PDB file of C-alpha atoms (C1' of nucleotides) in Angstrom:
ATOM      1  CA  MET A 142      82.629   7.064   2.478  1.00 73.00           C
ATOM      2  CA  ASN A 143      80.739   9.194   4.922  1.00 74.00           C
ATOM      3  CA  ASP A 144      81.827  12.572   3.679  1.00 82.00           C
ATOM      4  CA  PRO A 145      78.911  13.912   1.620  1.00 82.00           C
ATOM      5  CA  GLN A 146      81.171  15.924  -0.644  1.00 86.00           C
ATOM      6  CA  GLN A 147      83.285  12.920  -1.490  1.00 91.00           C
ATOM      7  CA  ALA A 148      80.284  10.629  -1.847  1.00 94.00           C
ATOM      8  CA  MET A 149      78.664  13.064  -4.232  1.00 95.00           C
ATOM      9  CA  ALA A 150      81.845  13.345  -6.256  1.00 95.00           C
ATOM     10  CA  SER A 151      81.942   9.563  -6.524  1.00 96.00           C
ATOM     11  CA  VAL A 152      78.423   9.484  -7.889  1.00 97.00           C
ATOM     12  CA  TRP A 153      79.186  12.168 -10.429  1.00 97.00           C
ATOM     13  CA  ARG A 154      82.319  10.318 -11.511  1.00 97.00           C
ATOM     14  CA  ILE A 155      80.362   7.139 -12.215  1.00 97.00           C
ATOM     15  CA  VAL A 156      77.564   8.912 -14.037  1.00 97.00           C
ATOM     16  CA  ARG A 157      80.081  10.766 -16.158  1.00 97.00           C
ATOM     17  CA  ALA A 158      81.611   7.414 -17.134  1.00 96.00           C
ATOM     18  CA  ILE A 159      78.391   5.888 -18.465  1.00 96.00           C
ATOM     19  CA  PRO A 160      78.941   5.349 -22.196  1.00 95.00           C
ATOM     20  CA  ARG A 161      76.667   7.040 -24.691  1.00 96.00           C
ATOM     21  CA  GLY A 162      73.592   4.931 -25.327  1.00 94.00           C
ATOM     22  CA  ALA A 163      74.081   2.925 -22.135  1.00 95.00           C
ATOM     23  CA  THR A 164      72.037   3.211 -18.968  1.00 96.00           C
ATOM     24  CA  LEU A 165      72.531   2.416 -15.296  1.00 97.00           C
ATOM     25  CA  SER A 166      69.967   2.217 -12.522  1.00 97.00           C
ATOM     26  CA  TYR A 167      70.239   4.374  -9.421  1.00 97.00           C
ATOM     27  CA  GLY A 168      71.094   1.337  -7.379  1.00 96.00           C
ATOM     28  CA  GLU A 169      73.809   0.294  -9.810  1.00 96.00           C
ATOM     29  CA  VAL A 170      75.325   3.760  -9.803  1.00 97.00           C
ATOM     30  CA  ALA A 171      75.346   3.707  -6.014  1.00 96.00           C
ATOM     31  CA  ARG A 172      77.034   0.327  -5.991  1.00 95.00           C
ATOM     32  CA  GLN A 173      79.627   1.353  -8.578  1.00 95.00           C
ATOM     33  CA  ALA A 174      80.341   4.465  -6.569  1.00 95.00           C
ATOM     34  CA  GLY A 175      81.107   2.352  -3.532  1.00 94.00           C
ATOM     35  CA  LEU A 176      77.864   3.332  -1.837  1.00 94.00           C
ATOM     36  CA  PRO A 177      75.787   0.151  -1.691  1.00 92.00           C
ATOM     37  CA  ARG A 178      72.153   0.526  -0.698  1.00 92.00           C
ATOM     38  CA  ARG A 179      72.145   4.236  -1.252  1.00 95.00           C
ATOM     39  CA  ALA A 180      70.106   4.565  -4.423  1.00 96.00           C
ATOM     40  CA  ARG A 181      68.181   7.474  -2.954  1.00 96.00           C
ATOM     41  CA  TRP A 182      71.370   9.316  -2.288  1.00 96.00           C
ATOM     42  CA  VAL A 183      72.206   9.058  -5.980  1.00 97.00           C
ATOM     43  CA  ALA A 184      69.033  10.967  -6.714  1.00 97.00           C
ATOM     44  CA  VAL A 185      70.020  13.615  -4.191  1.00 96.00           C
ATOM     45  CA  ALA A 186      73.477  13.870  -5.719  1.00 97.00           C
ATOM     46  CA  LEU A 187      72.105  14.235  -9.239  1.00 97.00           C
ATOM     47  CA  LYS A 188      69.667  16.907  -8.168  1.00 95.00           C
ATOM     48  CA  ALA A 189      72.479  18.778  -6.475  1.00 95.00           C
ATOM     49  CA  ALA A 190      74.858  18.457  -9.431  1.00 96.00           C
ATOM     50  CA  PRO A 191      75.846  21.799 -10.921  1.00 95.00           C
ATOM     51  CA  PRO A 192      74.499  22.078 -14.483  1.00 93.00           C
ATOM     52  CA  LYS A 193      77.980  23.256 -15.291  1.00 94.00           C
ATOM     53  CA  LEU A 194      79.163  19.667 -15.118  1.00 95.00           C
ATOM     54  CA  ARG A 195      76.893  18.641 -17.993  1.00 96.00           C
ATOM     55  CA  LEU A 196      76.389  15.202 -16.501  1.00 97.00           C
ATOM     56  CA  PRO A 197      74.564  12.616 -18.637  1.00 98.00           C
ATOM     57  CA  TRP A 198      71.879  12.324 -15.953  1.00 97.00           C
ATOM     58  CA  HIS A 199      69.428  10.917 -18.484  1.00 97.00           C
ATOM     59  CA  ARG A 200      71.406   7.686 -18.561  1.00 97.00           C
ATOM     60  CA  VAL A 201      70.436   7.004 -14.969  1.00 98.00           C
ATOM     61  CA  ILE A 202      67.056   5.296 -14.759  1.00 97.00           C
ATOM     62  CA  GLY A 203      65.044   3.308 -12.270  1.00 97.00           C
ATOM     63  CA  ALA A 204      65.559  -0.403 -11.746  1.00 95.00           C
ATOM     64  CA  GLY A 205      63.847  -2.351 -14.479  1.00 93.00           C
ATOM     65  CA  GLY A 206      64.284   0.398 -17.030  1.00 95.00           C
ATOM     66  CA  ARG A 207      61.698   2.843 -15.768  1.00 95.00           C
ATOM     67  CA  ILE A 208      61.878   6.589 -16.065  1.00 96.00           C
ATOM     68  CA  LEU A 209      61.019   7.829 -12.606  1.00 96.00           C
ATOM     69  CA  PHE A 210      59.776  11.296 -13.415  1.00 94.00           C
ATOM     70  CA  PRO A 211      56.009  11.720 -13.565  1.00 91.00           C
ATOM     71  CA  ALA A 212      54.654  10.794 -16.993  1.00 89.00           C
ATOM     72  CA  GLY A 213      54.238  13.886 -19.120  1.00 89.00           C
ATOM     73  CA  SER A 214      56.437  16.049 -16.917  1.00 91.00           C
ATOM     74  CA  ARG A 215      59.062  18.279 -18.417  1.00 92.00           C
ATOM     75  CA  ALA A 216      61.883  16.183 -17.014  1.00 94.00           C
ATOM     76  CA  GLN A 217      60.313  12.945 -18.217  1.00 95.00           C
ATOM     77  CA  ARG A 218      60.025  14.205 -21.771  1.00 95.00           C
ATOM     78  CA  GLU A 219      63.535  15.569 -21.735  1.00 96.00           C
ATOM     79  CA  GLN A 220      64.998  12.309 -20.506  1.00 97.00           C
ATOM     80  CA  ALA A 221      63.087  10.300 -23.109  1.00 97.00           C
ATOM     81  CA  ARG A 222      64.185  12.726 -25.805  1.00 97.00           C
ATOM     82  CA  ARG A 223      67.857  12.449 -24.873  1.00 97.00           C
ATOM     83  CA  LEU A 224      67.741   8.667 -24.660  1.00 97.00           C
ATOM     84  CA  ARG A 225      66.085   8.423 -28.054  1.00 97.00           C
ATOM     85  CA  ALA A 226      68.727  10.768 -29.406  1.00 97.00           C
ATOM     86  CA  GLU A 227      71.261   8.138 -28.351  1.00 97.00           C
ATOM     87  CA  GLY A 228      69.425   5.383 -30.111  1.00 95.00           C
ATOM     88  CA  ARG A 229      67.408   4.000 -27.211  1.00 96.00           C
ATOM     89  CA  ASP A 230      63.735   3.174 -27.504  1.00 95.00           C
ATOM     90  CA  VAL A 231      61.357   4.656 -24.986  1.00 95.00           C
ATOM     91  CA  ARG A 232      57.706   3.667 -24.662  1.00 93.00           C
ATOM     92  CA  GLY A 233      55.766   5.600 -22.076  1.00 90.00           C
ATOM     93  CA  ASN A 234      58.058   5.713 -19.101  1.00 92.00           C
ATOM     94  CA  ARG A 235      59.820   2.499 -20.025  1.00 94.00           C
ATOM     95  CA  VAL A 236      63.262   2.391 -21.569  1.00 96.00           C
ATOM     96  CA  ILE A 237      63.568  -0.635 -23.821  1.00 94.00           C
ATOM     97  CA  ALA A 238      66.564  -2.789 -23.022  1.00 89.00           C
ATOM     98  CA  VAL A 239      69.424  -2.751 -25.496  1.00 81.00           C
ATOM     99  CA  ALA A 240      69.524  -5.696 -27.877  1.00 66.00           C
ATOM    100  CA  ARG A 241      72.833  -4.620 -29.354  1.00 55.00           C
ATOM    101  CA  GLY A 242      75.756  -3.328 -27.358  1.00 50.00           C
ATOM    102  CA  PRO A 243      77.057  -4.074 -23.870  1.00 53.00           C
ATOM    103  CA  ARG A 244      74.887  -6.291 -21.724  1.00 54.00           C
ATOM    104  CA  ALA A 245      74.396  -5.719 -18.030  1.00 52.00           C
ATOM    105  CA  SER A 246      76.870  -8.442 -17.161  1.00 52.00           C
ATOM    106  CA  ASP A 247      79.529  -6.851 -19.339  1.00 56.00           C
ATOM    107  CA  LEU A 248      78.808  -3.334 -18.250  1.00 57.00           C
ATOM    108  CA  ASP A 249      81.319  -3.473 -15.446  1.00 55.00           C
ATOM    109  CA  ALA A 250      84.167  -4.211 -17.802  1.00 55.00           C
ATOM    110  CA  TRP A 251      82.799  -1.660 -20.192  1.00 54.00           C
ATOM    111  CA  LEU A 252      82.710   0.932 -17.495  1.00 55.00           C
ATOM    112  CA  TRP A 253      86.011   0.203 -15.885  1.00 49.00           C
ATOM    113  CA  ARG A 254      88.312  -0.360 -18.814  1.00 36.00           C
ATOM    114  CA  SER A 255      90.784   2.384 -19.574  1.00 31.00           C
TER     115      SER A 255
ATOM    116  C1'  DT B 362      64.632  14.575  18.898  1.00 75.65           C
ATOM    117  C1'  DG B 363      60.666  13.463  15.635  1.00 75.65           C
ATOM    118  C1'  DT B 364      58.318  13.435  11.400  1.00 75.65           C
ATOM    119  C1'  DA B 365      57.688  13.907   6.554  1.00 75.65           C
ATOM    120  C1'  DT B 366      59.448  13.490   2.027  1.00 75.65           C
ATOM    121  C1'  DG B 367      61.778  11.729  -2.006  1.00 75.65           C
ATOM    122  C1'  DA B 368      64.777  11.592  -9.627  1.00 75.65           C
ATOM    123  C1'  DC B 369      64.994   4.279  -4.956  1.00 75.65           C
ATOM    124  C1'  DC B 370      64.548  -1.053  -4.726  1.00 75.65           C
ATOM    125  C1'  DC B 371      62.741  -5.666  -3.922  1.00 75.65           C
ATOM    126  C1'  DT B 372      59.268  -9.044  -2.949  1.00 75.65           C
ATOM    127  C1'  DG B 373      54.885 -11.060  -2.779  1.00 75.65           C
ATOM    128  C1'  DA B 374      49.977 -11.115  -3.925  1.00 75.65           C
TER     129       DA B 374
ATOM    130  C1'  DC C 873      50.664  -5.943 -15.314  1.00 75.65           C
ATOM    131  C1'  DT C 874      49.591  -3.223 -11.088  1.00 75.65           C
ATOM    132  C1'  DC C 875      49.687  -2.500  -6.007  1.00 75.65           C
ATOM    133  C1'  DA C 876      51.040  -2.492  -1.350  1.00 75.65           C
ATOM    134  C1'  DG C 877      54.367  -3.059   2.177  1.00 75.65           C
ATOM    135  C1'  DG C 878      58.807  -2.813   4.104  1.00 75.65           C
ATOM    136  C1'  DG C 879      63.461  -1.445   3.821  1.00 75.65           C
ATOM    137  C1'  DC C 880      66.706   2.157   2.893  1.00 75.65           C
ATOM    138  C1'  DC C 881      69.292   6.718   3.528  1.00 75.65           C
ATOM    139  C1'  DA C 882      69.902  11.763   3.436  1.00 75.65           C
ATOM    140  C1'  DT C 883      67.557  16.266   3.905  1.00 75.65           C
ATOM    141  C1'  DA C 884      64.341  19.815   5.516  1.00 75.65           C
ATOM    142  C1'  DC C 885      61.572  21.685   8.999  1.00 75.65           C
TER     143       DC C 885
END
DNA sequence: TGTATGACCCTGA
DNA sequence: CTCAGGGCCATAC
């Protein structure tokens, strides 16, 4: 998986598959995309993603449920807004873990079924 | 070739 | 809870 184009496509594919209301960390996305230890690359890939794709980028958050954009920034507010629109709670730059719905341990199955 | 810079992550204090 | 330090990997100059 050294071809940037292909690696980026893999990231996009995973992000696109994140169910509404669910979230994945950058590291998890990288791992799911077959790119372990390349969390930073996920960020690069998201930034480079054509808006045309309409990727649910807001469902990708930092490890531990943190929104990584600077507090108060345009992007931070937008991400919080979209997550809340999907029923998630956001306090400051923290995304509250889901009490109902798929748990982290079940997310794999959730993501890969079909 | 070398350095700086991230939409990152983990651990330890 | 915050903070620093080290690791990580691709990009830009």
